[in-house]
Coordinates of C-alpha atoms in Angstrom, one line a residue:
M1158 CA -76.1 -17.9 28.4
R1159 CA -72.2 -16.4 29.0
H1160 CA -69.0 -16.2 26.8
F1161 CA -66.6 -19.1 28.5
G1162 CA -69.5 -20.3 30.3
H1163 CA -68.7 -23.7 28.6
L1164 CA -65.5 -24.3 31.1
A1165 CA -65.5 -25.7 34.2
T1166 CA -65.9 -23.3 36.9
D1167 CA -62.5 -23.7 38.3
V1168 CA -60.9 -23.3 34.6
R1169 CA -62.5 -20.1 34.6
S1170 CA -61.5 -19.0 37.8
E1171 CA -57.8 -19.3 37.1
L1172 CA -58.0 -17.6 33.8
F1173 CA -60.3 -14.5 35.0
H1174 CA -59.7 -11.2 37.2
R1175 CA -63.6 -10.8 36.9
E1176 CA -65.3 -13.7 34.6
P1177 CA -67.8 -12.8 31.7
Q1178 CA -71.5 -11.6 33.2
E1179 CA -74.6 -13.7 31.8
F1180 CA -77.0 -12.5 29.4
T1181 CA -80.2 -13.5 27.8
A1182 CA -81.8 -13.1 24.8
D1183 CA -84.2 -10.5 26.3
S1184 CA -81.3 -8.5 27.3
S1185 CA -80.7 -4.9 26.2
A1186 CA -79.2 -4.3 22.3
R1187 CA -76.6 -2.4 23.8
T1188 CA -75.5 -5.8 25.4
L1189 CA -76.1 -7.8 22.9
S1190 CA -74.7 -6.4 20.3
V1191 CA -71.1 -6.4 22.1
A1192 CA -72.3 -10.5 23.1
L1193 CA -72.6 -11.9 19.4
G1194 CA -68.4 -12.6 19.7
A1195 CA -68.0 -15.3 17.3
T1196 CA -71.7 -15.0 14.4
L1197 CA -71.4 -18.7 13.1
Y1198 CA -72.8 -19.1 9.9
S1199 CA -74.6 -22.4 8.9
P1200 CA -76.6 -23.3 5.9
A1201 CA -80.5 -23.7 7.1
T1202 CA -80.3 -27.0 4.5
R1203 CA -78.2 -29.5 7.0
P1204 CA -80.4 -31.8 8.2
R1205 CA -79.4 -32.6 11.7
L1206 CA -79.3 -28.4 12.3
A1207 CA -81.0 -28.5 15.9
D1208 CA -78.2 -31.0 16.5
D1209 CA -75.5 -28.7 14.8
V1210 CA -77.3 -25.3 17.4
L1211 CA -77.5 -27.7 20.2
K1212 CA -73.6 -28.6 20.1
Q1213 CA -72.3 -25.6 19.0
A1214 CA -74.0 -23.9 21.9
A1215 CA -72.4 -26.5 24.5
H1216 CA -68.8 -25.2 22.9
G1217 CA -69.2 -21.8 23.6
V1218 CA -70.9 -20.3 20.5
V1219 CA -73.5 -17.6 21.6
S1220 CA -74.7 -16.8 18.3
M1221 CA -75.2 -18.3 15.0
V1222 CA -77.1 -17.5 11.5
L1223 CA -79.1 -20.1 9.7
C1224 CA -78.4 -18.7 6.2
L1225 CA -81.5 -18.8 3.8
E1226 CA -79.7 -16.6 1.2
D1227 CA -75.7 -17.1 -0.7
S1228 CA -74.5 -20.5 0.9
I1229 CA -77.4 -22.4 -0.8
D1230 CA -78.5 -22.9 -3.9
D1231 CA -81.4 -21.2 -5.3
R1232 CA -83.3 -24.6 -6.2
E1233 CA -83.1 -25.9 -2.2
V1234 CA -84.9 -22.4 -1.0
V1235 CA -87.8 -23.7 -0.3
D1236 CA -86.7 -27.5 1.0
A1237 CA -84.6 -25.2 3.3
E1238 CA -87.7 -22.6 4.8
A1239 CA -89.3 -26.3 5.7
N1240 CA -86.1 -27.4 7.6
L1241 CA -85.9 -24.8 9.0
V1242 CA -89.4 -24.9 10.5
R1243 CA -89.2 -28.7 11.2
Q1244 CA -85.6 -27.7 13.1
F1245 CA -86.9 -24.9 15.6
A1246 CA -89.9 -27.1 16.7
D1247 CA -87.0 -29.6 16.8
L1248 CA -85.0 -27.2 19.8
D1249 CA -88.1 -26.5 21.3
R1250 CA -89.1 -29.9 22.0
R1251 CA -85.8 -30.1 23.5
K1252 CA -85.4 -27.2 25.8
S1253 CA -83.8 -29.9 28.6
A1254 CA -80.5 -30.6 26.4
G1255 CA -79.6 -26.5 26.6
D1256 CA -80.1 -22.9 25.6
P1257 CA -79.6 -22.7 21.8
P1258 CA -77.4 -19.5 21.0
L1259 CA -78.9 -16.2 19.7
L1260 CA -80.5 -17.4 16.7
F1261 CA -80.9 -15.1 13.3
V1262 CA -82.0 -16.2 10.0
R1263 CA -80.4 -14.5 6.6
V1264 CA -83.2 -14.2 4.2
R1265 CA -83.5 -13.3 0.4
T1266 CA -86.5 -11.1 0.3
P1267 CA -88.8 -9.3 2.9
A1268 CA -91.7 -11.4 2.3
Q1269 CA -89.6 -14.3 3.8
I1270 CA -89.9 -13.1 6.9
V1271 CA -93.2 -12.2 7.4
D1272 CA -93.8 -15.9 6.1
L1273 CA -91.2 -17.6 8.4
V1274 CA -92.9 -16.0 11.3
R1275 CA -95.7 -17.3 10.8
R1276 CA -94.7 -20.2 9.9
L1277 CA -92.4 -20.4 13.1
G1278 CA -95.5 -20.0 15.8
D1279 CA -94.9 -20.4 19.3
T1280 CA -91.2 -21.4 17.9
V1281 CA -90.6 -18.4 17.3
R1282 CA -89.1 -17.0 20.6
L1283 CA -85.9 -19.1 19.7
L1284 CA -85.6 -16.4 17.5
S1285 CA -83.5 -13.3 17.6
G1286 CA -83.7 -11.7 14.3
F1287 CA -82.8 -11.8 11.0
V1288 CA -79.8 -11.2 8.6
L1289 CA -80.3 -9.0 5.9
P1290 CA -78.9 -9.6 2.9
K1291 CA -76.9 -6.5 0.2
F1292 CA -78.6 -3.7 2.6
T1293 CA -79.0 -0.7 0.5
E1294 CA -81.5 2.9 1.3
E1295 CA -84.1 1.3 -1.5
S1296 CA -83.4 -2.7 -0.6
G1297 CA -83.4 -1.7 3.2
V1298 CA -86.5 0.0 4.0
P1299 CA -89.1 -3.4 2.4
F1300 CA -86.6 -5.4 5.0
L1301 CA -87.1 -3.2 7.8
E1302 CA -90.7 -2.6 7.6
A1303 CA -91.6 -6.3 6.9
L1304 CA -89.3 -7.0 9.9
A1305 CA -91.2 -4.4 12.4
A1306 CA -94.6 -6.2 11.0
A1307 CA -93.9 -9.6 11.7
E1308 CA -92.8 -8.5 15.1
I1309 CA -96.2 -7.0 15.6
A1310 CA -97.7 -9.8 14.5
C1311 CA -95.8 -12.2 16.3
G1312 CA -95.3 -10.2 19.8
H1313 CA -91.9 -11.1 19.9
R1314 CA -89.0 -8.7 19.4
L1315 CA -87.0 -8.9 16.3
F1316 CA -83.7 -7.5 15.6
A1317 CA -81.8 -6.2 12.4
M1318 CA -78.6 -7.2 11.2
P1319 CA -77.8 -5.4 7.5
V1320 CA -75.3 -6.9 5.7
L1321 CA -73.1 -3.8 3.7
E1322 CA -72.1 -6.0 0.8
S1323 CA -73.6 -4.3 -2.3
P1324 CA -71.3 -2.6 -5.5
Q1325 CA -72.5 0.4 -5.0
L1326 CA -70.5 0.4 -1.5
M1327 CA -67.3 -0.6 -3.5
H1328 CA -67.7 1.8 -6.2
L1329 CA -66.1 5.3 -5.2
E1330 CA -68.6 7.6 -7.1
S1331 CA -72.1 6.3 -5.5
R1332 CA -69.9 4.8 -2.1
V1333 CA -70.8 8.6 -0.2
E1334 CA -74.4 9.0 -1.7
T1335 CA -74.8 5.1 -0.3
L1336 CA -73.5 4.9 3.1
S1337 CA -75.8 8.2 3.8
G1338 CA -79.0 6.5 2.4
I1339 CA -78.3 3.2 4.6
Y1340 CA -77.5 5.6 7.3
R1341 CA -80.7 7.3 6.9
T1342 CA -82.5 4.0 7.3
V1343 CA -80.7 2.2 10.3
D1344 CA -81.3 5.5 12.3
K1345 CA -85.4 5.6 11.2
Y1346 CA -84.8 1.9 12.7
R1347 CA -82.4 2.3 15.5
D1348 CA -84.2 0.2 17.7
R1349 CA -84.4 -3.0 15.6
V1350 CA -80.9 -2.1 14.4
L1351 CA -78.6 -4.9 16.7
A1352 CA -75.4 -4.6 14.5
L1353 CA -74.2 -3.8 10.7
R1354 CA -72.1 -6.7 9.4
L1355 CA -69.6 -6.5 6.6
G1356 CA -70.0 -8.4 3.5
V1357 CA -66.1 -8.5 1.9
T1358 CA -66.5 -11.7 -0.1
D1359 CA -69.0 -9.9 -2.1
F1360 CA -66.6 -6.8 -1.8
C1361 CA -63.9 -8.8 -3.5
S1362 CA -66.0 -10.2 -6.1
S1363 CA -67.1 -6.9 -7.4
Y1364 CA -63.6 -6.8 -8.4
A1365 CA -62.8 -10.5 -8.8
L1366 CA -60.6 -10.4 -6.5
R1367 CA -60.0 -13.4 -3.5
R1368 CA -57.4 -12.5 -0.5
A1369 CA -55.3 -15.2 0.2
P1370 CA -54.4 -17.0 3.8
A1371 CA -51.3 -14.9 4.1
M1372 CA -53.4 -11.6 3.9
T1373 CA -56.2 -10.0 5.6
A1374 CA -58.9 -7.7 4.6
Y1375 CA -56.8 -4.9 5.3
D1376 CA -54.1 -5.9 3.1
V1377 CA -56.5 -5.7 0.2
Q1378 CA -56.7 -1.8 -0.3
I1379 CA -59.7 -1.4 -2.0
V1380 CA -61.5 -3.7 0.8
A1381 CA -59.6 -1.6 3.5
S1382 CA -61.0 1.8 2.2
V1383 CA -64.2 0.5 2.3
I1384 CA -64.6 -0.7 5.7
A1385 CA -62.7 2.3 6.9
D1386 CA -65.8 4.6 5.3
V1387 CA -68.1 2.6 6.7
V1388 CA -66.5 3.2 10.2
N1389 CA -66.0 6.4 9.5
V1390 CA -70.3 6.8 9.0
F1391 CA -71.2 3.8 11.6
G1392 CA -68.8 3.6 14.4
R1393 CA -68.4 7.0 15.5
A1394 CA -68.7 7.0 19.6
D1395 CA -71.0 9.9 19.9
G1396 CA -73.9 8.3 20.7
T1397 CA -74.9 8.0 16.9
G1398 CA -72.9 4.7 16.2
F1399 CA -73.6 1.2 15.5
T1400 CA -71.8 -1.9 16.0
V1401 CA -70.2 -3.0 12.9
T1402 CA -68.8 -6.6 12.6
G1403 CA -65.6 -8.2 11.8
P1404 CA -65.4 -9.4 8.1
V1405 CA -65.4 -13.7 7.3
W1406 CA -62.3 -15.2 7.5
E1407 CA -62.5 -17.9 4.8
Y1408 CA -59.7 -20.4 5.3
F1409 CA -59.6 -23.0 8.0
R1410 CA -57.3 -25.9 6.4
H1411 CA -53.5 -25.7 5.7
H1412 CA -52.5 -24.2 2.0
E1413 CA -48.8 -23.4 0.6
R1414 CA -47.1 -20.2 1.8
M1415 CA -45.3 -18.3 0.1
F1416 CA -44.4 -15.6 3.4
K1417 CA -43.6 -16.3 7.1
P1418 CA -46.0 -17.7 9.6
Q1419 CA -47.6 -14.4 11.8
L1420 CA -46.8 -15.7 15.2
R1421 CA -44.0 -14.7 17.2
R1422 CA -42.9 -17.4 19.4
S1423 CA -42.4 -15.2 22.6
P1424 CA -46.3 -15.1 23.6
F1425 CA -46.1 -19.4 23.7
T1426 CA -44.3 -21.4 26.2
P1427 CA -42.5 -24.5 25.2
E1428 CA -45.8 -26.2 26.7
A1429 CA -47.9 -24.2 24.2
E1430 CA -45.4 -24.9 21.0
D1431 CA -47.6 -27.6 19.6
L1432 CA -50.7 -24.8 20.0
R1433 CA -48.3 -22.2 17.9
T1434 CA -47.9 -25.1 15.5
A1435 CA -51.1 -26.0 15.1
L1436 CA -52.6 -23.1 14.5
I1437 CA -49.8 -22.6 11.9
E1438 CA -50.7 -25.5 10.1
H1439 CA -54.1 -24.5 9.7
D1440 CA -53.8 -20.8 8.5
M1441 CA -55.0 -19.1 12.1
D1442 CA -52.2 -17.1 12.3
G1443 CA -53.6 -15.0 9.7
L1444 CA -57.2 -15.0 11.3
L1445 CA -55.5 -13.7 14.2
R1446 CA -54.1 -11.0 12.9
E1447 CA -56.9 -9.9 11.1
I1448 CA -59.3 -10.2 14.3
E1449 CA -56.7 -7.7 16.1
L1450 CA -56.6 -5.7 13.3
D1451 CA -60.8 -5.4 13.4
R1452 CA -60.7 -4.3 16.6
A1453 CA -57.8 -1.6 16.2
N1454 CA -60.2 -0.1 13.2
G1455 CA -63.2 0.0 15.3
L1456 CA -64.8 -3.6 14.6
Q1457 CA -66.6 -5.7 17.1
G1458 CA -67.3 -9.5 16.9
K1459 CA -66.4 -11.5 13.3
T1460 CA -68.7 -13.2 11.0
C1461 CA -67.3 -17.1 11.2
I1462 CA -67.9 -20.0 8.7
H1463 CA -66.3 -22.8 10.7
P1464 CA -66.4 -23.6 14.5
T1465 CA -62.3 -23.2 15.1
H1466 CA -62.8 -19.9 14.0
V1467 CA -65.0 -19.1 17.3
F1468 CA -62.5 -19.6 20.0
P1469 CA -59.6 -17.0 18.4
V1470 CA -62.4 -14.5 17.7
H1471 CA -63.3 -14.9 21.7
A1472 CA -60.3 -15.5 23.5
L1473 CA -58.9 -12.2 21.6
N1474 CA -61.9 -10.3 23.0
V1475 CA -60.9 -10.7 26.7
V1476 CA -59.6 -8.0 27.9
T1477 CA -56.2 -7.6 29.3
H1478 CA -55.5 -6.9 32.8
E1479 CA -53.4 -3.9 31.5
E1480 CA -56.2 -3.0 29.5
F1481 CA -58.8 -2.8 32.2
C1482 CA -56.6 -1.0 34.5
D1483 CA -56.0 1.8 32.2
A1484 CA -59.3 1.8 31.4
A1485 CA -60.0 1.9 35.4
D1486 CA -58.2 4.9 36.0
I1487 CA -59.7 6.8 33.1
L1488 CA -63.1 6.4 34.4
H1489 CA -62.5 7.4 38.0
E1490 CA -64.4 9.4 39.8
D1491 CA -62.1 11.7 40.3
R1492 CA -60.8 12.5 37.3
T1493 CA -64.1 13.4 35.4
G1494 CA -61.8 17.1 34.7
G1495 CA -59.6 15.5 32.5
G1496 CA -55.5 15.4 32.5
V1497 CA -52.8 12.8 32.0
L1498 CA -51.6 10.4 34.1
R1499 CA -48.9 7.7 33.7
S1500 CA -50.6 3.8 33.3
A1501 CA -50.4 1.8 36.4
Y1502 CA -48.3 -0.5 34.1
T1503 CA -46.0 2.5 33.9
N1504 CA -45.5 2.0 30.1
K1505 CA -48.2 4.5 28.6
M1506 CA -49.7 7.7 29.4
N1507 CA -53.5 8.1 29.7
E1508 CA -55.2 11.0 28.7
V1509 CA -58.6 11.6 30.4
K1510 CA -60.3 13.0 27.9
P1511 CA -59.5 11.8 24.8
H1512 CA -58.7 7.8 25.7
R1513 CA -62.8 8.1 27.9
A1514 CA -64.4 6.7 24.7
W1515 CA -61.8 3.5 24.5
A1516 CA -62.8 3.4 28.0
E1517 CA -66.0 3.2 28.1
R1518 CA -65.9 0.7 25.3
T1519 CA -63.3 -1.3 26.9
M1520 CA -65.2 -1.7 30.2
R1521 CA -68.9 -3.2 28.0
R1522 CA -66.2 -5.4 26.1
A1523 CA -65.3 -6.4 30.1
E1524 CA -68.4 -7.3 31.4
I1525 CA -69.1 -9.6 28.4
F1526 CA -65.9 -11.1 27.6
G1527 CA -64.1 -10.8 30.9
V1528 CA -60.5 -9.6 32.4
A1529 CA -58.0 -12.0 32.2
R1530 CA -55.7 -12.6 34.9
A1531 CA -52.5 -10.2 34.9
D1532 CA -50.7 -13.3 34.5
I1533 CA -53.0 -14.7 31.6
G1534 CA -52.4 -13.8 27.9
F1535 CA -54.7 -15.0 24.8
V1536 CA -52.3 -17.8 24.6
E1537 CA -53.6 -19.4 27.5
L1538 CA -57.3 -18.5 27.3
L1539 CA -57.0 -20.0 23.7
A1540 CA -55.5 -23.2 24.8
A1541 CA -58.3 -23.5 27.5
C1542 CA -61.2 -23.2 24.7
L1543 CA -59.4 -26.3 22.6
P1544 CA -60.6 -29.8 22.6
S1545 CA -58.1 -31.5 25.0

């Protein structure tokens, strides 16, 4: 699989200076943590779940979470588990229909991990891992021990994606201790932890808040402060960090507006004005702004609850030609000693030592999401992905 692999070869050739590279479910954790991109959540109760998974894969989705936790009613858990087992068997029978995305199951309890792996049998090879809710040091250790036991039992590599969403993280008096405990836990199981996910909806719930579609997570200051502290502890570029993914965007239909749209007209050519209008009508201008703020604040990828959110996340993760030129110049073998140079686009300073970590991360993103041609921006990328 690869990002934008659903596009025709000639379309990719027109869009990319360097096309996204292929990867598989067996690729390294370093590769997969970046490749997650827009991770689409789906309730595990959906009766045609296998159809949904294959449909989304054909439309460019590369990672999905099948949820047994907050997205379903407590009374539906038993039926949802049975449905998951049936749907995995269905996917296995339909290999000729194409490869599914990276699949993860969001569980409620550690016992579910061992039980589901046993019940999945040989079809467990379609599973990439589990999403672990309300993760703290106390709750996380049993989850990760269960994951390790399940992996040994089935002989198949399984990753963990802990969700940081507990009230202890929100509360100032317990935040530092909670973050330290989580770090100790995930550091011990580092090889199994693919990424850490942020449960911003639960953060807001602790204070009876809900952000409006005109506002990003970073406009809700109490939430922004937690994101900053999570990145401070887990997002370091010194080799001790982890991939931390962006929070969910909740909206996918038009709402009455109080503020002006956040999308400038200038990136949209006259031919793309209809695209700008459609994005605004579906409150996607707020999503686009939040995706940019995610990356500016050290987050990679994003949790998504609607298929229409996937294309903007992927389009804005493509490395621009300008970013690629800057990163290549900074990482050039002749500049290992440092120094300062004018950028290839002659519009900024590139300082080799301070910008090196950024350049290395940018090149990893370029491998997975590709490098756009010099005359291609996110508008063209997004337009190419949207159904005609």
